[in-house]
Amino acid sequence: FLRDLGFNVSEISFALNNWNDDFIYELLDKKQNEIKNIIKSEQNKIIKIKQAKNDIKKEKLLINCNVSIKSVPSYSVFTLRRIVDDYYAEGNLWIEMSDYAEEHNIELSNNTFTIYHDREYKEKDVDIEICAPVLKMGDNKNGFVFRITEPVKTMACMMVYGKFDNITNAYITFANWLEEHNQYRMTGKTRQIVHKGPWNEEDCNRYLTEIQIPLKKRNELKT
């Protein structure tokens, strides 16, 4: 009976050596929860397969951008926020920050990220804040600011491989994902982390960018 329920040999031996009604009831309850979690995991895989098949039928060819959900903690960061001509001007901000940090002996972490303060896509006059985690806070000078970022309980994340041009398709993928998961709504400011870029990868086809989009469930927005 226990074998048919998915118990392995060691679990069966342990159950037989400790047999009583309360113990077996607790054991069965635990196994039931394990099976439920397995079923949920497999159902999620089925959902992802259906989404991938739909993408292929619609000729979107965007299934390389898988959406996952995670929480993001707060960080102590050294930042520079500017309104720049366009998104491509972000690189100049990183050069400016790097030069300033070197001049003032500010030790920066490699786990840098960017916060986009505009609520929608803009062709020009883009509000960008670049952030570098630090171990020690300092004084704010010349537009450079030390601050603590807000934690995000529910963050949708997508890993985008290849050229930066692929990021546009990633946002389209997310829009489609959001339509199918309408229990969520976008909220807050999007972030972007370039794990592999021009400074540590020569081949642009091997770039790796993580897009982070804050979410809230419908019931959380109502409260």
Coordinates of C-alpha atoms in Angstrom, one line a residue:
F1 CA 0.0 0.0 0.0
L2 CA 2.7 2.5 0.9
R3 CA 4.8 1.5 -2.1
D4 CA 1.8 2.2 -4.4
L5 CA 1.5 5.7 -2.8
G6 CA 5.1 6.5 -3.8
F7 CA 7.0 5.7 -0.6
N8 CA 10.5 4.4 -1.2
V9 CA 12.1 1.4 0.6
S10 CA 13.7 3.4 3.4
E11 CA 10.5 5.3 4.1
I12 CA 8.4 2.1 4.2
S13 CA 10.9 0.5 6.6
F14 CA 10.8 3.6 8.9
A15 CA 7.0 3.6 8.8
L16 CA 6.7 -0.1 9.7
N17 CA 9.1 0.3 12.6
N18 CA 7.2 3.2 14.0
W19 CA 3.6 2.1 13.2
N20 CA 0.8 3.9 15.0
D21 CA -2.3 5.7 13.8
D22 CA -1.2 9.2 14.6
F23 CA 2.3 8.7 13.1
I24 CA 0.9 7.1 9.9
Y25 CA -1.7 9.8 9.5
E26 CA 1.0 12.5 9.7
L27 CA 3.2 10.5 7.3
L28 CA 0.3 10.2 4.7
D29 CA -0.4 13.9 5.1
K30 CA 3.2 14.8 4.4
K31 CA 3.2 12.5 1.3
Q32 CA 0.0 14.1 0.1
N33 CA 1.5 17.6 0.2
E34 CA 4.6 16.3 -1.6
I35 CA 2.4 14.9 -4.4
K36 CA 0.4 18.1 -4.6
N37 CA 3.7 20.1 -5.1
I38 CA 4.8 17.7 -7.8
I39 CA 1.5 18.0 -9.6
K40 CA 1.7 21.8 -9.4
S41 CA 5.2 21.8 -10.8
E42 CA 4.2 19.5 -13.7
Q43 CA 1.1 21.6 -14.4
N44 CA 3.3 24.7 -14.6
K45 CA 5.5 22.9 -17.2
I46 CA 2.3 22.1 -19.2
I47 CA 1.4 25.8 -19.1
K48 CA 4.8 26.8 -20.4
I49 CA 4.6 24.2 -23.2
K50 CA 1.2 25.6 -24.2
Q51 CA 2.6 29.1 -24.2
A52 CA 5.6 28.1 -26.3
K53 CA 3.4 26.3 -28.8
N54 CA 1.2 29.4 -29.0
D55 CA 4.2 31.6 -29.6
I56 CA 5.3 29.3 -32.5
K57 CA 1.8 29.4 -34.0
K58 CA 1.8 33.2 -33.8
E59 CA 5.3 33.3 -35.3
K60 CA 6.5 35.4 -32.4
L61 CA 9.6 33.2 -31.9
L62 CA 10.2 34.7 -28.5
I63 CA 10.2 31.6 -26.3
N64 CA 13.9 32.2 -25.4
C65 CA 12.6 34.9 -23.0
N66 CA 11.2 32.9 -20.1
V67 CA 9.3 34.9 -17.4
S68 CA 10.0 33.9 -13.8
I69 CA 8.9 35.5 -10.5
K70 CA 11.2 36.3 -7.6
S71 CA 11.6 38.8 -4.7
V72 CA 14.3 41.4 -4.8
P73 CA 15.8 42.8 -1.5
S74 CA 16.8 46.4 -0.9
Y75 CA 20.4 47.4 -1.7
S76 CA 22.8 50.0 -0.4
V77 CA 23.8 51.7 -3.7
F78 CA 25.9 54.5 -5.2
T79 CA 23.8 56.1 -7.9
L80 CA 23.8 58.6 -10.7
R81 CA 20.4 59.7 -12.1
R82 CA 20.2 61.8 -15.3
I83 CA 17.8 62.6 -18.1
V84 CA 19.7 61.6 -21.2
D85 CA 19.1 61.8 -24.9
D86 CA 18.1 58.1 -25.4
Y87 CA 18.7 54.6 -24.0
Y88 CA 22.0 54.3 -25.8
A89 CA 23.4 57.2 -23.7
E90 CA 23.4 55.0 -20.6
G91 CA 26.9 53.8 -21.3
N92 CA 28.2 57.4 -20.9
L93 CA 26.7 57.4 -17.3
W94 CA 28.6 54.3 -16.4
I95 CA 31.9 55.8 -17.7
E96 CA 31.2 58.9 -15.6
M97 CA 30.4 56.9 -12.5
S98 CA 33.5 54.7 -12.9
D99 CA 35.8 57.7 -13.3
Y100 CA 34.2 59.5 -10.3
A101 CA 34.4 56.3 -8.1
E102 CA 38.1 55.8 -9.0
E103 CA 38.9 59.4 -8.3
H104 CA 37.2 59.3 -4.8
N105 CA 38.3 55.8 -3.9
I106 CA 34.7 54.4 -3.8
E107 CA 34.6 50.6 -4.1
L108 CA 31.8 49.5 -6.4
S109 CA 30.3 46.0 -6.6
N110 CA 30.1 44.2 -9.9
N111 CA 26.3 43.5 -9.4
T112 CA 25.3 46.8 -10.9
F113 CA 21.8 47.5 -12.3
T114 CA 19.8 50.3 -13.9
I115 CA 16.4 51.7 -12.8
Y116 CA 14.2 53.3 -15.5
H117 CA 12.0 56.0 -13.9
D118 CA 9.8 56.6 -17.0
R119 CA 6.4 54.8 -16.8
E120 CA 6.5 54.1 -20.6
Y121 CA 8.9 53.8 -23.4
K122 CA 10.3 57.1 -24.7
E123 CA 12.4 57.8 -27.8
K124 CA 14.3 60.7 -26.1
D125 CA 14.8 62.4 -22.8
V126 CA 15.0 59.2 -20.9
D127 CA 15.1 59.3 -17.1
I128 CA 17.8 56.7 -16.1
E129 CA 19.4 55.9 -12.7
I130 CA 22.4 53.7 -12.7
C131 CA 23.1 51.8 -9.4
A132 CA 26.2 50.1 -8.0
P133 CA 25.9 48.3 -4.7
V134 CA 28.4 49.4 -2.0
L135 CA 29.5 48.2 1.4
K136 CA 29.9 51.7 2.8
M137 CA 27.7 54.7 2.4
G138 CA 29.3 58.1 1.7
D139 CA 28.4 61.8 1.0
N140 CA 26.2 62.9 -1.8
K141 CA 28.1 65.2 -4.2
N142 CA 27.9 66.5 -7.8
G143 CA 24.7 64.5 -8.6
F144 CA 26.2 61.2 -7.2
V145 CA 23.9 59.8 -4.4
F146 CA 24.2 57.1 -1.8
R147 CA 20.8 55.6 -1.0
I148 CA 19.0 52.4 -0.2
T149 CA 16.7 51.0 -2.9
E150 CA 13.2 49.7 -2.2
P151 CA 12.7 45.9 -1.8
V152 CA 10.3 44.4 -4.4
K153 CA 8.2 41.5 -3.2
T154 CA 7.1 40.3 -6.6
M155 CA 9.4 40.9 -9.5
A156 CA 8.9 39.4 -13.0
C157 CA 12.3 38.6 -14.5
M158 CA 13.4 37.7 -18.0
M159 CA 16.9 36.6 -19.1
V160 CA 17.6 38.0 -22.6
Y161 CA 20.4 36.4 -24.6
G162 CA 22.2 38.1 -27.5
K163 CA 22.3 41.6 -28.8
F164 CA 20.7 44.5 -27.0
D165 CA 18.3 44.7 -29.9
N166 CA 16.7 41.5 -28.6
I167 CA 15.4 43.4 -25.5
T168 CA 12.5 44.9 -27.5
N169 CA 11.2 41.4 -28.2
A170 CA 11.6 40.5 -24.5
Y171 CA 9.1 43.3 -23.6
I172 CA 6.7 42.0 -26.2
T173 CA 7.0 38.6 -24.7
F174 CA 6.3 40.0 -21.2
A175 CA 3.2 41.9 -22.5
N176 CA 1.9 38.6 -23.9
W177 CA 2.7 36.8 -20.6
L178 CA 0.9 39.5 -18.7
E179 CA -2.3 39.0 -20.8
E180 CA -2.3 35.3 -19.9
H181 CA -1.5 35.9 -16.3
N182 CA -4.0 38.7 -15.6
Q183 CA -3.9 38.2 -11.9
Y184 CA -0.9 40.5 -12.0
R185 CA -0.5 44.2 -12.8
M186 CA 2.7 46.1 -13.5
T187 CA 3.7 48.5 -10.8
G188 CA 6.8 50.5 -9.9
K189 CA 9.9 51.1 -12.0
T190 CA 11.6 48.6 -14.2
R191 CA 15.2 47.5 -13.8
Q192 CA 17.8 46.1 -16.0
I193 CA 21.0 44.1 -15.2
V194 CA 23.6 43.4 -17.9
H195 CA 25.4 40.3 -16.7
K196 CA 27.4 40.0 -19.9
G197 CA 28.1 43.1 -22.0
P198 CA 30.8 44.9 -24.0
W199 CA 33.1 45.2 -21.0
N200 CA 33.3 41.4 -20.3
E201 CA 32.1 39.7 -23.5
E202 CA 33.5 40.3 -27.0
D203 CA 30.8 38.4 -28.9
C204 CA 27.6 40.5 -28.8
N205 CA 25.6 37.3 -29.5
R206 CA 26.7 36.1 -26.1
Y207 CA 25.5 39.1 -24.1
L208 CA 23.2 38.3 -21.2
T209 CA 20.7 40.9 -19.9
E210 CA 18.2 40.5 -17.1
I211 CA 15.0 42.6 -17.3
Q212 CA 13.1 43.1 -14.0
I213 CA 9.5 44.4 -13.9
P214 CA 7.7 44.9 -10.5
L215 CA 4.3 43.3 -10.2
K216 CA 1.4 43.2 -7.8
K217 CA -1.6 40.9 -7.7
R218 CA -5.0 42.4 -8.3
N219 CA -6.1 41.8 -4.7
E220 CA -3.0 43.6 -3.4
L221 CA -3.8 46.6 -5.5
K222 CA -7.3 46.8 -4.0
T223 CA -6.0 46.8 -0.5

